[in-house]
mmCIF file of C-alpha atoms in Angstrom:
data_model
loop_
_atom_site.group_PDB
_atom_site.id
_atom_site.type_symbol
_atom_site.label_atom_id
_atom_site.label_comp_id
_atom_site.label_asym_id
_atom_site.label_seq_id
_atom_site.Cartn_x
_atom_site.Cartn_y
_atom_site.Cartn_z
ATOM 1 C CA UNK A 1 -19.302 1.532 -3.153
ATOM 2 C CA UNK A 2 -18.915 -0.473 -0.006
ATOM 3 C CA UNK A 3 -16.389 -2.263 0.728
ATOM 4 C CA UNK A 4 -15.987 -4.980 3.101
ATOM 5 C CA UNK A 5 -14.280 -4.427 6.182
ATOM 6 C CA UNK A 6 -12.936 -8.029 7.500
ATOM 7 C CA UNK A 7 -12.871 -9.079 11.172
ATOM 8 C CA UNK A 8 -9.192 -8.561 12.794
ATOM 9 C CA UNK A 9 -8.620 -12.047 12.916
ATOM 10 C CA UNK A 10 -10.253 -12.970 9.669
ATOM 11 C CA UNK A 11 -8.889 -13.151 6.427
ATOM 12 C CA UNK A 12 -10.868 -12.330 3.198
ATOM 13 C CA UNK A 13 -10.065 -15.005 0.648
ATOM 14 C CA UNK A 14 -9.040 -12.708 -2.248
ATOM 15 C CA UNK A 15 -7.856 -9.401 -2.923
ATOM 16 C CA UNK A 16 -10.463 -8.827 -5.709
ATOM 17 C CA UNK A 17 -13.072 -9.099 -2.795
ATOM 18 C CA UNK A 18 -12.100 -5.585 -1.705
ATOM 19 C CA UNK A 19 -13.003 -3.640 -5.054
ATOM 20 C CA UNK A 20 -10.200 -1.592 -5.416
ATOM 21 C CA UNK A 21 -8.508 -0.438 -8.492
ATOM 22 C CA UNK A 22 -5.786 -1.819 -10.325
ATOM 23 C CA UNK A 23 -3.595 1.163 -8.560
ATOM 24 C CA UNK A 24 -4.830 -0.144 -5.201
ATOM 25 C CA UNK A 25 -4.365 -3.800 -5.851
ATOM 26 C CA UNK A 26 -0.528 -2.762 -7.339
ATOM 27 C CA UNK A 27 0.204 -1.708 -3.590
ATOM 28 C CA UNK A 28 -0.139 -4.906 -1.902
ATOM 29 C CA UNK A 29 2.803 -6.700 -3.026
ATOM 30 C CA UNK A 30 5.079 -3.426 -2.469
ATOM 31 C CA UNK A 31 3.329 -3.034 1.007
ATOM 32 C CA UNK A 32 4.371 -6.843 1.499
ATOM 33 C CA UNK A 33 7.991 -6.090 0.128
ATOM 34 C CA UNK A 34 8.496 -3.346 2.278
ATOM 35 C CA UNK A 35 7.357 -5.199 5.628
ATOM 36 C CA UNK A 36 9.446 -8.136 4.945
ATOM 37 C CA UNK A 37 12.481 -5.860 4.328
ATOM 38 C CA UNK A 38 12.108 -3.503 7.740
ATOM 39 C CA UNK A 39 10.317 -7.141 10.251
ATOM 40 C CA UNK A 40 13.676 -8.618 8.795
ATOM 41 C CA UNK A 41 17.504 -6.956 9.523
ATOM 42 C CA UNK A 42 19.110 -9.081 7.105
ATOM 43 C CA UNK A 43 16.302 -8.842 4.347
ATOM 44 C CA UNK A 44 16.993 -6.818 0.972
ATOM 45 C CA UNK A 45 13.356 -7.165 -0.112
ATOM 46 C CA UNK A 46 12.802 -3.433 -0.189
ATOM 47 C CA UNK A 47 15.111 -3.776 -3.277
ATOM 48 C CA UNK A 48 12.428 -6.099 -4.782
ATOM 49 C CA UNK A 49 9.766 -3.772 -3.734
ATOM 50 C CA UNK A 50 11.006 -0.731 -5.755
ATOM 51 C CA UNK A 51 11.652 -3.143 -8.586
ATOM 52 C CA UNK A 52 8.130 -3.823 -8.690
ATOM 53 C CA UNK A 53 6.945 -1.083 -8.469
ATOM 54 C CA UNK A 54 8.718 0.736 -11.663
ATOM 55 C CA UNK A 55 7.360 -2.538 -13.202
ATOM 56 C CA UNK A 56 4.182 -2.148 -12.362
ATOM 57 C CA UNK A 57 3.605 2.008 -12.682
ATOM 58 C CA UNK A 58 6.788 2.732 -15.092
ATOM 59 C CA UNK A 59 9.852 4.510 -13.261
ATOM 60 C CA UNK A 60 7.984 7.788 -13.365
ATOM 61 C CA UNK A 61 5.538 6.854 -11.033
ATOM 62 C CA UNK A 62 6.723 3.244 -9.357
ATOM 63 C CA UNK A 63 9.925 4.524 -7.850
ATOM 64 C CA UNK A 64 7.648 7.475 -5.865
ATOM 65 C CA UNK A 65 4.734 5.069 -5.232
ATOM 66 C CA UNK A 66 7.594 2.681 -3.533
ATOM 67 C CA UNK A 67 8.956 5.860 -1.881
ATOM 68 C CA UNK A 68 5.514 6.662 -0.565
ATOM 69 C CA UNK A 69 4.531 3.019 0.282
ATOM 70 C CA UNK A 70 7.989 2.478 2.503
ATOM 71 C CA UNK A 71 7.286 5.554 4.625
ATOM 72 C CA UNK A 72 3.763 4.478 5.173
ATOM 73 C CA UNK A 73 4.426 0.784 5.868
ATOM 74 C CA UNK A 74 7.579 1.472 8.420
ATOM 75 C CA UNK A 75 5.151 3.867 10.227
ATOM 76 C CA UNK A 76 2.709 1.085 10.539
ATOM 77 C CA UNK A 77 5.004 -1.074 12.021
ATOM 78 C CA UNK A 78 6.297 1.532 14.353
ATOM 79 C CA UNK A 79 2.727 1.911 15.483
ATOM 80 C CA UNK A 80 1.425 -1.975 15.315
ATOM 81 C CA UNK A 81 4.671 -3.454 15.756
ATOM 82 C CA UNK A 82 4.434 -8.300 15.886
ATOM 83 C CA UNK A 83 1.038 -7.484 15.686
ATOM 84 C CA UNK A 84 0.312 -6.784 12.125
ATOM 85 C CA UNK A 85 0.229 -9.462 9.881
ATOM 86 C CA UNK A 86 1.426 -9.681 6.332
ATOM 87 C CA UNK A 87 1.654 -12.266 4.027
ATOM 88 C CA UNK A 88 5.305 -13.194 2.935
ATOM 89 C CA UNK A 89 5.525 -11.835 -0.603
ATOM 90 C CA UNK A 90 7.125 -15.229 -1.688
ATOM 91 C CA UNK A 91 4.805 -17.293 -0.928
ATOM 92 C CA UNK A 92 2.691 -17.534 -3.772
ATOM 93 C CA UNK A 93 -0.498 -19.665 -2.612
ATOM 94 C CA UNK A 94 -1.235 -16.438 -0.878
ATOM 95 C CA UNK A 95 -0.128 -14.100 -3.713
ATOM 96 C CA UNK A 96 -3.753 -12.904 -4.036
ATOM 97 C CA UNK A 97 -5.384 -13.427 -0.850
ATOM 98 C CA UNK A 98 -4.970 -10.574 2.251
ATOM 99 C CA UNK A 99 -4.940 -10.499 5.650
ATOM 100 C CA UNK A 100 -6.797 -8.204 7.675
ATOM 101 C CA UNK A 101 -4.187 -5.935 8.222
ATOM 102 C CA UNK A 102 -3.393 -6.147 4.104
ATOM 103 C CA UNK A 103 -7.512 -5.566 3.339
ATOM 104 C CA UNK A 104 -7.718 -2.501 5.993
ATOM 105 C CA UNK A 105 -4.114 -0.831 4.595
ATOM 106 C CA UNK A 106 -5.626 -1.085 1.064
ATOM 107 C CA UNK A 107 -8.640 0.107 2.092
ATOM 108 C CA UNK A 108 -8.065 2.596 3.649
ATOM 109 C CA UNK A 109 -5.553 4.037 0.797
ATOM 110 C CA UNK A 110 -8.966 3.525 -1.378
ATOM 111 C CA UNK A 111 -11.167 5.550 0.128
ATOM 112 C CA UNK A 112 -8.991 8.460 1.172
ATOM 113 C CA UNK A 113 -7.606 8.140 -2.976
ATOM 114 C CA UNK A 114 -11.201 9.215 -3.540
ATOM 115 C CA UNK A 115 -11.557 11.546 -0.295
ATOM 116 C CA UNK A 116 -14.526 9.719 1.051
ATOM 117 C CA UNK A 117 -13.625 10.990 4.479
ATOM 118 C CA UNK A 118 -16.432 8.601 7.293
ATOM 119 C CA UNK A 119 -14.990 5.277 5.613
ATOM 120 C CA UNK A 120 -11.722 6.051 5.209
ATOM 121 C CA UNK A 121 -11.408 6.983 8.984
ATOM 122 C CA UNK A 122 -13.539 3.965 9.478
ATOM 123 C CA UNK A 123 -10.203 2.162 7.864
ATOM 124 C CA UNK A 124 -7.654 4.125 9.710
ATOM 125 C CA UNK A 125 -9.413 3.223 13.310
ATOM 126 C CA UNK A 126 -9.309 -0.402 12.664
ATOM 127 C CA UNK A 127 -5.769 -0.531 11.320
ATOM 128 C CA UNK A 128 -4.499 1.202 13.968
ATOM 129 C CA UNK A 129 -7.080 -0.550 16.684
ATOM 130 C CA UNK A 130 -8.628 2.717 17.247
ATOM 131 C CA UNK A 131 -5.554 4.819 17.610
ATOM 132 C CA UNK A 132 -6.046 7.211 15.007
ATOM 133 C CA UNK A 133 -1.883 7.787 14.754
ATOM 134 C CA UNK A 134 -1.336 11.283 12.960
ATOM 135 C CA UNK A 135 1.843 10.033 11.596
ATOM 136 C CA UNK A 136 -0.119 6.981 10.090
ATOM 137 C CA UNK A 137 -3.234 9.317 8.601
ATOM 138 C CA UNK A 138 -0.613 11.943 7.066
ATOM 139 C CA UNK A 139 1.535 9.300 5.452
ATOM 140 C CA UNK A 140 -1.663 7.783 3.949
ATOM 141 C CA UNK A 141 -2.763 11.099 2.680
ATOM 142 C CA UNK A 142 -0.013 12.291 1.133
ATOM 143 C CA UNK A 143 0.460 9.224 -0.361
ATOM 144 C CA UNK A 144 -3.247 9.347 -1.360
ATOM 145 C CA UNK A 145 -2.575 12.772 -2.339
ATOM 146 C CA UNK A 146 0.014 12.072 -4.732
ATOM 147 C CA UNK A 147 -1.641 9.292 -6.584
ATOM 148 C CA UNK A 148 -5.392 10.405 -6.477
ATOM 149 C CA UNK A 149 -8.485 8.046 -7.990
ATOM 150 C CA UNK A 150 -8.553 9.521 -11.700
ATOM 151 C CA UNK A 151 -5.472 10.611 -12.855
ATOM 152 C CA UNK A 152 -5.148 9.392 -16.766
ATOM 153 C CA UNK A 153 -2.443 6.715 -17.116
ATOM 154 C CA UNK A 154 -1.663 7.106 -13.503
ATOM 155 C CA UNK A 155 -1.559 3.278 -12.748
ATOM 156 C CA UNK A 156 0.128 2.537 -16.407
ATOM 157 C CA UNK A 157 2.140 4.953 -17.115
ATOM 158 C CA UNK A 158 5.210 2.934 -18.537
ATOM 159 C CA UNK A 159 7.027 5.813 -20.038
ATOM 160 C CA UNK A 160 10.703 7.314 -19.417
ATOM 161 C CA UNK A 161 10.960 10.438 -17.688
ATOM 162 C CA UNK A 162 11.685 13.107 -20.581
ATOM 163 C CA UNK A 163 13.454 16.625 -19.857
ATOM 164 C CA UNK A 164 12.168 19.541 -21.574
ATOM 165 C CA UNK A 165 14.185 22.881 -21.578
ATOM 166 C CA UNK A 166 12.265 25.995 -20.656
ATOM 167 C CA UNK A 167 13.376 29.141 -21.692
#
């Protein structure tokens, strides 16, 4: 499937342009969360970003997705620093539509979900602006890693985490 890769200063006009999964799509608003909460000092929004993520996935799965999706956000920041542009998660006119930055994260974490290896790098040079950042690519992959394309119930899972005994 192709997907297609905006212009750095455009903007595609909605997130179901990208064909990504449900799992994929989830991301964005976390990703959002998270940026607001580490641009801003005085911003609690990684708080919000957790919260919507056990929402989303169940507690099982959100709180490591938001775990996963912190780590890989405040390394893109490190590495693109003013320059990468975000929507504000509270703004909800542009709830479902992505920035460039937004469609290459998302694609990026798409393609290397389903380890399709020339587009994914394709993604990680133009989020980075062709400086393929190791710290970037290995929090992407083990993020990718963790929540492969295919998992049953991966991106629903609403259950509570249950303790069996082993003896």
């Amino acid at each position: 499937m192709t997907i297609p890769m905006p212009t750095r200063r455009g903007e595609i006009s909605h997130i179901d342009t990208l064909a990504c999964d449900a799992f994929e799509q989830g991301l964005l608003p976390i990703a959002r969360h998270f940026w607001l909460a580490i641009s801003r000092k005085d911003s609690v929004a990684w708080h919000r970003a957790y919260s919507i993520a056990a929402e989303r996935y169940g507690e099982r799965i959100g709180f490591p997705v938001g775990h996963q999706m912190a780590k890989l956000v405040r390394v893109l920041i490190d590495l693109r620093g003013p320059a990468l542009s975000f929507h504000d998660p509270s703004d909800d006119e542009k709830k479902d539509h992505v920035t460039a930055d937004e469609a290459q994260l998302v694609t990026m974490i798409h393609h290397m979900r389903r380890d399709d290896t020339p587009p994914a790098r394709d993604a990680v040079d133009a989020l980075t602006e062709g400086r393929m950042d190791p710290d970037l690519i290995r929090a992407a992959l083990h993020l990718a890693s963790r929540f492969p394309c295919g998992i049953p119930g991966a991106a629903t899972a609403n259950t509570q985490p249950r303790l069996y005994a082993v003896t």
